[in-house]
mmCIF file of C-alpha atoms and ligand atoms in Angstrom:
data_model
loop_
_atom_site.group_PDB
_atom_site.id
_atom_site.type_symbol
_atom_site.label_atom_id
_atom_site.label_comp_id
_atom_site.label_asym_id
_atom_site.label_seq_id
_atom_site.Cartn_x
_atom_site.Cartn_y
_atom_site.Cartn_z
ATOM 1 C CA MET A 1 74.225 100.364 103.091
ATOM 2 C CA THR A 2 76.423 97.568 102.956
ATOM 3 C CA PRO A 3 77.305 95.716 100.086
ATOM 4 C CA ASP A 4 74.714 93.045 100.011
ATOM 5 C CA GLY A 5 72.339 96.624 100.148
ATOM 6 C CA GLU A 6 70.617 95.852 103.679
ATOM 7 C CA PRO A 7 71.126 98.597 106.887
ATOM 8 C CA GLY A 8 74.388 98.617 109.118
ATOM 9 C CA THR A 9 76.438 99.840 111.348
ATOM 10 C CA VAL A 10 79.678 100.863 111.928
ATOM 11 C CA LEU A 11 81.149 99.999 115.856
ATOM 12 C CA ARG A 12 83.815 102.183 116.780
ATOM 13 C CA VAL A 13 86.741 100.624 118.946
ATOM 14 C CA PRO A 14 87.951 103.075 120.969
ATOM 15 C CA PRO A 15 90.659 104.646 121.169
ATOM 16 C CA LEU A 16 90.868 106.538 117.709
ATOM 17 C CA HIS A 17 92.259 109.255 116.204
ATOM 18 C CA PRO A 18 89.113 112.197 116.756
ATOM 19 C CA GLY A 19 89.156 113.484 112.803
ATOM 20 C CA THR A 20 88.404 109.841 112.154
ATOM 21 C CA HIS A 21 86.176 108.961 115.162
ATOM 22 C CA ASP A 22 83.980 112.068 113.737
ATOM 23 C CA ALA A 23 84.398 111.073 110.580
ATOM 24 C CA VAL A 24 82.998 107.988 110.882
ATOM 25 C CA ALA A 25 79.927 109.069 112.304
ATOM 26 C CA ALA A 26 79.757 111.680 109.384
ATOM 27 C CA SER A 27 79.106 109.100 106.785
ATOM 28 C CA TYR A 28 77.068 106.206 108.605
ATOM 29 C CA PRO A 29 74.881 105.105 111.278
ATOM 30 C CA THR A 30 77.397 104.744 114.384
ATOM 31 C CA LEU A 31 77.969 103.014 117.720
ATOM 32 C CA ASP A 32 81.152 103.113 120.250
ATOM 33 C CA LEU A 33 81.898 99.546 121.726
ATOM 34 C CA PRO A 34 82.096 101.218 125.771
ATOM 35 C CA ALA A 35 84.359 100.634 128.160
ATOM 36 C CA GLU A 36 82.261 98.843 130.408
ATOM 37 C CA GLY A 37 79.033 96.893 130.248
ATOM 38 C CA ARG A 38 80.118 95.392 126.855
ATOM 39 C CA GLU A 39 78.335 92.008 126.821
ATOM 40 C CA GLU A 40 75.202 93.449 127.430
ATOM 41 C CA PHE A 41 75.613 95.928 124.824
ATOM 42 C CA LEU A 42 77.198 93.604 122.145
ATOM 43 C CA ALA A 43 73.513 91.248 123.436
ATOM 44 C CA ARG A 44 71.723 94.382 122.223
ATOM 45 C CA HIS A 45 73.507 95.805 119.331
ATOM 46 C CA GLY A 46 75.794 93.045 118.289
ATOM 47 C CA ALA A 47 73.796 91.979 115.297
ATOM 48 C CA GLU A 48 73.473 95.556 113.954
ATOM 49 C CA VAL A 49 77.398 96.122 113.076
ATOM 50 C CA VAL A 50 78.859 95.300 109.870
ATOM 51 C CA ALA A 51 81.771 96.923 109.816
ATOM 52 C CA ILE A 52 84.681 97.830 112.847
ATOM 53 C CA VAL A 53 87.098 100.789 112.631
ATOM 54 C CA CYS A 54 89.829 100.416 114.995
ATOM 55 C CA SER A 55 93.533 101.598 116.158
ATOM 56 C CA ASN A 56 96.448 99.113 116.936
ATOM 57 C CA PHE A 57 95.360 100.812 120.846
ATOM 58 C CA SER A 58 92.470 98.420 120.223
ATOM 59 C CA PRO A 59 92.275 95.241 120.682
ATOM 60 C CA VAL A 60 89.968 93.185 117.947
ATOM 61 C CA GLY A 61 89.919 89.579 119.743
ATOM 62 C CA ALA A 62 87.683 86.302 118.342
ATOM 63 C CA ASP A 63 85.262 87.292 121.439
ATOM 64 C CA LEU A 64 84.553 90.213 119.626
ATOM 65 C CA ILE A 65 84.024 89.230 116.491
ATOM 66 C CA GLU A 66 82.134 86.085 117.487
ATOM 67 C CA ALA A 67 79.616 88.681 118.983
ATOM 68 C CA LEU A 68 79.104 90.631 115.922
ATOM 69 C CA PRO A 69 77.430 87.993 113.674
ATOM 70 C CA ARG A 70 77.228 90.498 110.328
ATOM 71 C CA LEU A 71 80.626 91.329 110.680
ATOM 72 C CA GLY A 72 81.983 91.902 107.132
ATOM 73 C CA MET A 73 85.004 94.376 107.080
ATOM 74 C CA ILE A 74 87.681 95.771 110.298
ATOM 75 C CA ALA A 75 88.958 98.737 108.643
ATOM 76 C CA ASN A 76 92.381 99.478 111.416
ATOM 77 C CA PHE A 77 94.361 102.931 111.489
ATOM 78 C CA GLY A 78 97.471 101.846 111.375
ATOM 79 C CA VAL A 79 99.515 99.455 109.341
ATOM 80 C CA GLY A 80 100.760 97.507 112.344
ATOM 81 C CA TYR A 81 97.784 94.980 112.725
ATOM 82 C CA ASP A 82 98.800 92.777 115.760
ATOM 83 C CA ASN A 83 95.774 94.373 117.856
ATOM 84 C CA ILE A 84 93.280 91.667 115.364
ATOM 85 C CA ASP A 85 92.649 88.243 115.320
ATOM 86 C CA LEU A 86 93.178 87.613 112.031
ATOM 87 C CA ALA A 87 92.635 83.854 112.295
ATOM 88 C CA ALA A 88 89.423 84.156 113.754
ATOM 89 C CA ALA A 89 88.676 87.386 110.736
ATOM 90 C CA LEU A 90 89.493 85.489 108.256
ATOM 91 C CA SER A 91 87.726 82.209 109.405
ATOM 92 C CA ARG A 92 84.543 84.052 108.950
ATOM 93 C CA GLY A 93 86.066 85.791 105.443
ATOM 94 C CA ILE A 94 86.066 89.122 107.151
ATOM 95 C CA ALA A 95 87.980 91.692 104.970
ATOM 96 C CA VAL A 96 90.800 93.769 106.683
ATOM 97 C CA SER A 97 92.424 96.718 105.905
ATOM 98 C CA ASN A 98 95.293 98.563 107.245
ATOM 99 C CA THR A 99 96.930 101.968 106.696
ATOM 100 C CA PRO A 100 101.181 101.104 104.967
ATOM 101 C CA GLY A 101 102.605 103.508 103.209
ATOM 102 C CA VAL A 102 101.114 106.741 104.040
ATOM 103 C CA LEU A 103 103.149 107.214 107.423
ATOM 104 C CA ASP A 104 106.302 105.695 106.021
ATOM 105 C CA PRO A 105 108.400 109.142 106.332
ATOM 106 C CA ALA A 106 106.705 110.215 109.607
ATOM 107 C CA VAL A 107 108.077 106.785 111.650
ATOM 108 C CA ALA A 108 111.076 107.152 109.414
ATOM 109 C CA GLU A 109 112.276 110.746 110.683
ATOM 110 C CA HIS A 110 110.708 109.327 113.657
ATOM 111 C CA ALA A 111 113.347 106.446 114.001
ATOM 112 C CA ILE A 112 115.958 108.768 112.758
ATOM 113 C CA ALA A 113 115.322 111.510 115.662
ATOM 114 C CA LEU A 114 115.599 108.865 118.549
ATOM 115 C CA LEU A 115 119.247 107.832 116.677
ATOM 116 C CA LEU A 116 120.688 111.359 116.712
ATOM 117 C CA ALA A 117 119.553 111.765 120.263
ATOM 118 C CA VAL A 118 120.811 108.869 121.598
ATOM 119 C CA ARG A 119 124.264 108.863 119.552
ATOM 120 C CA ARG A 120 124.363 113.130 120.268
ATOM 121 C CA GLN A 121 123.131 112.817 124.155
ATOM 122 C CA VAL A 122 120.281 115.612 123.052
ATOM 123 C CA VAL A 123 118.061 115.057 125.621
ATOM 124 C CA ALA A 124 121.305 114.745 128.433
ATOM 125 C CA ALA A 125 122.407 117.926 127.364
ATOM 126 C CA ASP A 126 119.423 119.498 127.084
ATOM 127 C CA ARG A 127 118.961 118.591 130.802
ATOM 128 C CA TYR A 128 122.612 119.568 131.924
ATOM 129 C CA VAL A 129 122.152 122.750 130.322
ATOM 130 C CA GLN A 130 118.563 123.705 132.162
ATOM 131 C CA GLU A 131 119.701 122.474 135.200
ATOM 132 C CA GLY A 132 122.509 124.820 135.338
ATOM 133 C CA ARG A 133 125.636 122.823 135.033
ATOM 134 C CA TRP A 134 127.208 124.071 131.749
ATOM 135 C CA PRO A 135 129.287 126.397 133.640
ATOM 136 C CA ARG A 136 130.538 124.382 136.197
ATOM 137 C CA GLY A 137 132.644 122.306 133.237
ATOM 138 C CA PRO A 138 131.620 121.126 129.654
ATOM 139 C CA PHE A 139 129.353 118.136 128.190
ATOM 140 C CA PRO A 140 131.406 115.037 127.876
ATOM 141 C CA LEU A 141 131.740 114.542 124.217
ATOM 142 C CA THR A 142 129.493 112.207 122.813
ATOM 143 C CA GLY A 143 129.118 109.686 119.527
ATOM 144 C CA GLN A 144 128.161 110.303 116.423
ATOM 145 C CA VAL A 145 125.755 109.252 113.389
ATOM 146 C CA ALA A 146 128.120 110.334 110.393
ATOM 147 C CA GLY A 147 130.524 107.660 109.190
ATOM 148 C CA SER A 148 129.017 104.919 111.410
ATOM 149 C CA HIS A 149 127.348 101.668 110.167
ATOM 150 C CA VAL A 150 123.770 101.266 110.813
ATOM 151 C CA GLY A 151 121.595 98.018 111.029
ATOM 152 C CA ILE A 152 117.856 98.147 109.971
ATOM 153 C CA LEU A 153 115.438 94.681 111.426
ATOM 154 C CA GLY A 154 112.964 94.999 109.270
ATOM 155 C CA LEU A 155 113.786 96.779 105.255
ATOM 156 C CA GLY A 156 110.114 97.157 104.527
ATOM 157 C CA ARG A 157 108.448 100.107 103.727
ATOM 158 C CA ILE A 158 109.737 101.716 106.662
ATOM 159 C CA GLY A 159 112.884 100.023 106.958
ATOM 160 C CA GLN A 160 113.738 101.866 103.347
ATOM 161 C CA ALA A 161 112.642 105.227 104.510
ATOM 162 C CA VAL A 162 114.691 104.942 107.238
ATOM 163 C CA ALA A 163 118.019 103.682 104.836
ATOM 164 C CA THR A 164 117.558 106.802 102.368
ATOM 165 C CA ARG A 165 117.665 108.866 105.436
ATOM 166 C CA VAL A 166 120.551 107.213 107.214
ATOM 167 C CA GLU A 167 122.597 107.234 104.510
ATOM 168 C CA ALA A 168 121.608 111.166 103.750
ATOM 169 C CA LEU A 169 122.992 111.265 107.517
ATOM 170 C CA GLY A 170 127.020 109.514 105.820
ATOM 171 C CA ALA A 171 126.312 106.254 107.379
ATOM 172 C CA THR A 172 126.743 102.919 105.820
ATOM 173 C CA VAL A 173 123.163 100.387 105.930
ATOM 174 C CA SER A 174 123.143 97.001 106.403
ATOM 175 C CA TYR A 175 119.547 94.878 106.973
ATOM 176 C CA HIS A 176 118.458 91.900 108.101
ATOM 177 C CA ASN A 177 115.015 90.335 106.664
ATOM 178 C CA ARG A 178 113.880 86.632 106.480
ATOM 179 C CA ARG A 179 114.859 86.824 102.515
ATOM 180 C CA PRO A 180 116.971 89.669 100.745
ATOM 181 C CA VAL A 181 114.919 92.390 99.162
ATOM 182 C CA PRO A 182 116.283 92.059 95.747
ATOM 183 C CA GLY A 183 117.653 95.445 94.086
ATOM 184 C CA VAL A 184 118.763 97.544 97.255
ATOM 185 C CA PRO A 185 121.704 99.024 97.321
ATOM 186 C CA TYR A 186 122.570 97.400 101.568
ATOM 187 C CA ALA A 187 124.346 94.083 102.161
ATOM 188 C CA TYR A 188 122.249 91.879 103.820
ATOM 189 C CA LEU A 189 123.049 89.546 106.967
ATOM 190 C CA PRO A 190 121.990 86.252 107.459
ATOM 191 C CA SER A 191 120.542 86.711 111.077
ATOM 192 C CA PRO A 192 119.262 89.785 113.214
ATOM 193 C CA VAL A 193 122.562 88.310 115.597
ATOM 194 C CA ALA A 194 124.720 88.794 112.506
ATOM 195 C CA LEU A 195 123.279 92.046 111.461
ATOM 196 C CA ALA A 196 124.007 93.171 115.314
ATOM 197 C CA ALA A 197 127.494 92.169 115.162
ATOM 198 C CA ALA A 198 127.904 93.986 112.054
ATOM 199 C CA VAL A 199 126.705 97.214 112.948
ATOM 200 C CA ASP A 200 127.046 100.176 115.835
ATOM 201 C CA SER A 201 123.324 101.177 115.457
ATOM 202 C CA LEU A 202 120.743 98.460 115.364
ATOM 203 C CA ILE A 203 117.386 100.191 114.136
ATOM 204 C CA VAL A 204 114.297 97.521 114.312
ATOM 205 C CA VAL A 205 111.280 97.969 112.310
ATOM 206 C CA VAL A 206 109.909 94.373 111.739
ATOM 207 C CA PRO A 207 105.970 93.535 112.443
ATOM 208 C CA GLY A 208 104.676 92.585 115.954
ATOM 209 C CA GLY A 209 102.964 89.186 116.937
ATOM 210 C CA ALA A 210 104.272 85.770 117.774
ATOM 211 C CA ALA A 211 106.373 85.284 114.989
ATOM 212 C CA THR A 212 109.263 88.558 116.304
ATOM 213 C CA ASP A 213 108.528 88.075 119.846
ATOM 214 C CA GLY A 214 111.427 88.907 121.365
ATOM 215 C CA LEU A 215 112.953 88.697 118.276
ATOM 216 C CA VAL A 216 116.117 91.042 119.781
ATOM 217 C CA ASP A 217 117.061 88.905 122.351
ATOM 218 C CA ALA A 218 120.248 89.135 124.555
ATOM 219 C CA GLU A 219 122.627 87.616 122.198
ATOM 220 C CA VAL A 220 121.205 90.297 118.956
ATOM 221 C CA LEU A 221 122.278 92.710 122.362
ATOM 222 C CA ASP A 222 125.276 91.284 123.315
ATOM 223 C CA ALA A 223 126.165 91.481 119.624
ATOM 224 C CA LEU A 224 125.542 95.117 119.221
ATOM 225 C CA GLY A 225 127.625 95.660 122.420
ATOM 226 C CA PRO A 226 128.732 98.537 124.776
ATOM 227 C CA ASP A 227 128.910 101.018 122.231
ATOM 228 C CA GLY A 228 125.517 100.168 120.460
ATOM 229 C CA VAL A 229 122.837 102.386 120.113
ATOM 230 C CA LEU A 230 119.434 100.103 119.530
ATOM 231 C CA VAL A 231 116.258 101.813 118.038
ATOM 232 C CA ASN A 232 112.849 100.459 118.601
ATOM 233 C CA VAL A 233 110.092 101.909 116.384
ATOM 234 C CA ALA A 234 108.262 98.778 115.872
ATOM 235 C CA ARG A 235 106.256 97.117 118.740
ATOM 236 C CA GLY A 236 107.747 96.459 122.266
ATOM 237 C CA SER A 237 107.309 92.693 121.510
ATOM 238 C CA VAL A 238 110.143 92.425 119.514
ATOM 239 C CA VAL A 239 112.724 93.032 122.232
ATOM 240 C CA ASP A 240 112.811 91.379 124.926
ATOM 241 C CA GLU A 241 112.799 94.305 127.986
ATOM 242 C CA GLN A 242 114.343 92.325 130.835
ATOM 243 C CA ALA A 243 117.256 91.098 128.952
ATOM 244 C CA LEU A 244 117.369 95.139 127.483
ATOM 245 C CA VAL A 245 117.405 96.306 131.191
ATOM 246 C CA ALA A 246 119.957 93.940 132.220
ATOM 247 C CA ALA A 247 122.508 94.795 128.984
ATOM 248 C CA LEU A 248 121.809 98.514 129.909
ATOM 249 C CA ASP A 249 122.652 98.127 133.899
ATOM 250 C CA SER A 250 125.788 95.880 133.016
ATOM 251 C CA GLY A 251 127.311 98.506 130.518
ATOM 252 C CA ARG A 252 126.634 95.646 128.002
ATOM 253 C CA LEU A 253 124.494 98.100 125.317
ATOM 254 C CA GLY A 254 125.622 101.289 124.942
ATOM 255 C CA GLY A 255 121.877 103.172 124.685
ATOM 256 C CA ALA A 256 118.462 102.765 123.426
ATOM 257 C CA GLY A 257 116.283 104.731 121.929
ATOM 258 C CA LEU A 258 112.460 103.622 122.310
ATOM 259 C CA ASP A 259 109.182 104.420 120.902
ATOM 260 C CA VAL A 260 107.177 101.132 121.866
ATOM 261 C CA PHE A 261 107.275 98.886 125.422
ATOM 262 C CA ARG A 262 105.532 95.701 125.946
ATOM 263 C CA ASP A 263 102.555 96.938 128.019
ATOM 264 C CA GLU A 264 101.975 100.456 126.741
ATOM 265 C CA PRO A 265 101.356 102.880 128.218
ATOM 266 C CA ARG A 266 103.266 101.461 131.345
ATOM 267 C CA VAL A 267 106.810 101.270 130.867
ATOM 268 C CA PRO A 268 109.427 99.568 133.084
ATOM 269 C CA ALA A 269 110.858 101.171 135.766
ATOM 270 C CA ALA A 270 114.177 100.662 135.089
ATOM 271 C CA LEU A 271 114.272 102.848 132.181
ATOM 272 C CA LEU A 272 113.111 106.056 133.641
ATOM 273 C CA GLY A 273 115.601 108.777 134.202
ATOM 274 C CA ARG A 274 118.663 107.580 132.534
ATOM 275 C CA ASP A 275 120.655 108.842 130.400
ATOM 276 C CA ASP A 276 121.522 106.204 127.843
ATOM 277 C CA VAL A 277 118.360 105.873 127.140
ATOM 278 C CA VAL A 278 115.580 108.529 125.407
ATOM 279 C CA LEU A 279 112.094 107.526 125.538
ATOM 280 C CA GLN A 280 108.659 108.471 123.470
ATOM 281 C CA PRO A 281 104.908 107.376 124.177
ATOM 282 C CA HIS A 282 104.544 105.261 121.054
ATOM 283 C CA THR A 283 104.112 108.520 118.635
ATOM 284 C CA ALA A 284 106.727 107.719 115.404
ATOM 285 C CA SER A 285 103.476 108.071 113.220
ATOM 286 C CA GLY A 286 102.012 111.101 115.407
ATOM 287 C CA THR A 287 102.236 113.825 112.913
ATOM 288 C CA VAL A 288 99.110 115.847 112.048
ATOM 289 C CA THR A 289 99.621 115.300 108.388
ATOM 290 C CA THR A 290 100.581 111.831 108.628
ATOM 291 C CA ARG A 291 97.226 111.113 111.689
ATOM 292 C CA ALA A 292 95.345 112.533 108.682
ATOM 293 C CA ALA A 293 96.603 110.552 106.025
ATOM 294 C CA MET A 294 96.082 107.472 108.111
ATOM 295 C CA GLY A 295 92.412 108.654 109.028
ATOM 296 C CA ALA A 296 91.554 109.724 105.742
ATOM 297 C CA LEU A 297 92.889 105.729 104.091
ATOM 298 C CA THR A 298 90.934 104.385 106.936
ATOM 299 C CA LEU A 299 87.850 105.803 105.805
ATOM 300 C CA ASP A 300 88.271 105.186 101.700
ATOM 301 C CA ASN A 301 88.545 101.009 102.524
ATOM 302 C CA LEU A 302 85.705 101.056 104.827
ATOM 303 C CA ALA A 303 83.553 102.939 102.132
ATOM 304 C CA ALA A 304 85.031 100.555 98.863
ATOM 305 C CA TRP A 305 83.450 97.883 100.805
ATOM 306 C CA MET A 306 80.217 98.881 101.791
ATOM 307 C CA ARG A 307 80.399 99.636 97.695
ATOM 308 C CA GLY A 308 81.273 96.289 97.283
ATOM 309 C CA GLU A 309 84.683 97.030 95.859
ATOM 310 C CA PRO A 310 87.708 95.821 96.194
ATOM 311 C CA LEU A 311 89.785 97.143 99.469
ATOM 312 C CA LEU A 312 92.546 99.980 98.652
ATOM 313 C CA THR A 313 95.181 98.718 101.364
ATOM 314 C CA PRO A 314 93.961 95.131 102.513
ATOM 315 C CA ILE A 315 96.138 93.244 105.088
ATOM 316 C CA PRO A 316 97.960 90.745 102.826
ATOM 317 C CA GLU A 317 96.900 87.504 104.708
ATOM 318 C CA THR A 318 93.112 88.808 103.821
ATOM 319 C CA THR A 319 93.688 88.752 99.752
ATOM 320 C CA GLY A 320 94.075 85.257 99.391
HETATM 321 P P1 NAP B 1 106.316 95.869 106.016
HETATM 322 O O1 NAP B 1 106.918 96.525 104.864
HETATM 323 O O2 NAP B 1 105.612 94.984 106.066
HETATM 324 O O3 NAP B 1 108.202 95.089 106.505
HETATM 325 C C1 NAP B 1 108.105 94.635 107.271
HETATM 326 C C2 NAP B 1 109.549 94.321 107.055
HETATM 327 O O4 NAP B 1 110.197 93.277 108.194
HETATM 328 C C3 NAP B 1 110.145 93.466 105.586
HETATM 329 O O5 NAP B 1 110.995 93.562 104.817
HETATM 330 C C4 NAP B 1 110.064 91.919 106.261
HETATM 331 O O6 NAP B 1 110.812 91.124 105.420
HETATM 332 C C5 NAP B 1 110.511 91.853 107.668
HETATM 333 N N1 NAP B 1 110.533 91.126 108.822
HETATM 334 C C6 NAP B 1 108.888 90.286 108.766
HETATM 335 N N2 NAP B 1 109.036 89.271 110.065
HETATM 336 C C7 NAP B 1 110.136 89.464 109.570
HETATM 337 C C8 NAP B 1 111.136 88.603 110.787
HETATM 338 N N3 NAP B 1 110.890 87.740 111.828
HETATM 339 N N4 NAP B 1 112.602 88.396 111.067
HETATM 340 C C9 NAP B 1 113.443 89.592 110.208
HETATM 341 N N5 NAP B 1 112.836 90.470 109.367
HETATM 342 C C10 NAP B 1 111.406 90.379 108.869
HETATM 343 O O7 NAP B 1 105.924 97.030 107.319
HETATM 344 P P2 NAP B 1 105.987 98.866 107.492
HETATM 345 O O8 NAP B 1 104.944 98.983 106.551
HETATM 346 O O9 NAP B 1 107.437 98.621 107.092
HETATM 347 O O10 NAP B 1 106.001 98.243 108.977
HETATM 348 C C11 NAP B 1 106.544 97.695 109.970
HETATM 349 C C12 NAP B 1 105.861 97.630 111.293
HETATM 350 O O11 NAP B 1 106.403 99.045 112.238
HETATM 351 C C13 NAP B 1 104.127 97.640 111.417
HETATM 352 O O12 NAP B 1 103.694 96.271 111.466
HETATM 353 C C14 NAP B 1 104.285 97.932 112.541
HETATM 354 O O13 NAP B 1 104.449 97.329 113.953
HETATM 355 C C15 NAP B 1 105.301 99.110 113.483
HETATM 356 N N6 NAP B 1 105.182 100.131 113.329
HETATM 357 C C16 NAP B 1 105.186 101.550 113.950
HETATM 358 C C17 NAP B 1 104.525 102.900 114.037
HETATM 359 C C18 NAP B 1 104.660 103.389 115.653
HETATM 360 O O14 NAP B 1 104.427 104.561 115.812
HETATM 361 N N7 NAP B 1 106.255 103.438 116.404
HETATM 362 C C19 NAP B 1 103.894 103.022 113.326
HETATM 363 C C20 NAP B 1 103.927 102.266 112.178
HETATM 364 C C21 NAP B 1 104.577 100.620 111.915
HETATM 365 P P3 NAP B 1 110.105 88.859 105.019
HETATM 366 O O15 NAP B 1 108.963 88.979 105.069
HETATM 367 O O16 NAP B 1 111.205 89.293 103.876
HETATM 368 O O17 NAP B 1 111.299 88.735 106.576
HETATM 369 C C1 8YV B 2 99.312 103.727 115.266
HETATM 370 C C2 8YV B 2 100.985 102.387 114.702
HETATM 371 O O1 8YV B 2 98.630 103.539 114.326
HETATM 372 O O2 8YV B 2 100.851 102.274 112.581
HETATM 373 C C3 8YV B 2 101.114 101.579 113.176
HETATM 374 O O3 8YV B 2 101.282 100.423 113.303
HETATM 375 O O4 8YV B 2 101.672 101.724 115.377
HETATM 376 C C4 8YV B 2 100.765 103.524 114.740
HETATM 377 O O5 8YV B 2 100.992 104.770 113.542
HETATM 378 C C5 8YV B 2 99.284 105.137 115.996
HETATM 379 O O6 8YV B 2 99.709 105.339 116.999
HETATM 380 C C6 8YV B 2 97.519 105.174 116.326
HETATM 381 O O7 8YV B 2 97.211 103.978 116.964
#
């Protein structure tokens, strides 16, 4: 049932976390958006759909929203919602939820894992041992995080979880947001360039979308410098990838730990097979526990909307 008591179907937009995919069908009449023949499918079934369940890998554009005249709710599995045409949803008064908070520890520890992996050369040193090179001589000395200065670009929920973990490693934290965060014990720098110039390593945790596209550009990377390390667990769109490759190739940047890319799952060939870069397939929230919690929150938001109650975790823009 929908909030107005009329029967309605939930549309699953792939790819979805398997447990969440199954849980939707256990509670509601369900359809799956097919990979092929979408126009015909939507012409036949569009009027049945009252809600969407999607993930940040499932684009929900204006064309899909327009094809669903009764759509009242979009439940996004993920905290980032740059996959959704929010303007199109807002213009129709469609409620949109996401899954903030429950993934903070997992994403924060993944950022720390990347920082340590690049600074301590964990992956390159593993290859050194695996390939039998150790008997020919010692592995070169590496940098370290303890005693260093780490910048956080985006001191929000995840950024603050990163900050406490960085402090526990014995490093100093500074940050940049558009506005300073009241009450935090970290130095505020007024721009991404100023932050990059002040720190040894920069961890990026801002949202994706047009407002942050290319925020980490050549100027920021140059300010970070030849001993600097960039870690990106935000969105690939936030970093100018060509500028990143150029900075690494010319030795103007020390290294990078990247969980996200501009054209996932494709990764620029120039980032592959190098010892100064550690790459992950967008898995920062990808633990069994965290993905289950994200799925539960996605379903709880959908259930609240179905009951005509306020969403538990609406996307801020949709709450007016
Ligand atoms: P959040 O609590 O909203 O924090 C975002 C922070 O970024 C805020 O402090 C915000 O402060 C700052 N910010 C926003 N726009 C900015 C800009 N133009 N310049 C500088 N700072 C800016 O969000 P969150 O829950 O921490 O999540 C952050 C992002 O991480 C998500 O949107 C998602 O894209 C990404 N993420 C990735 C993964 C993964 O698997 N790799 C997992 C989860 C999340 P101001 O508003 O004051 O600027
Ligand atoms: C994804 C993420 O949701 O929350 C986000 O913004 O990027 C991730 O947690 C996850 O990769 C599955 O879609």
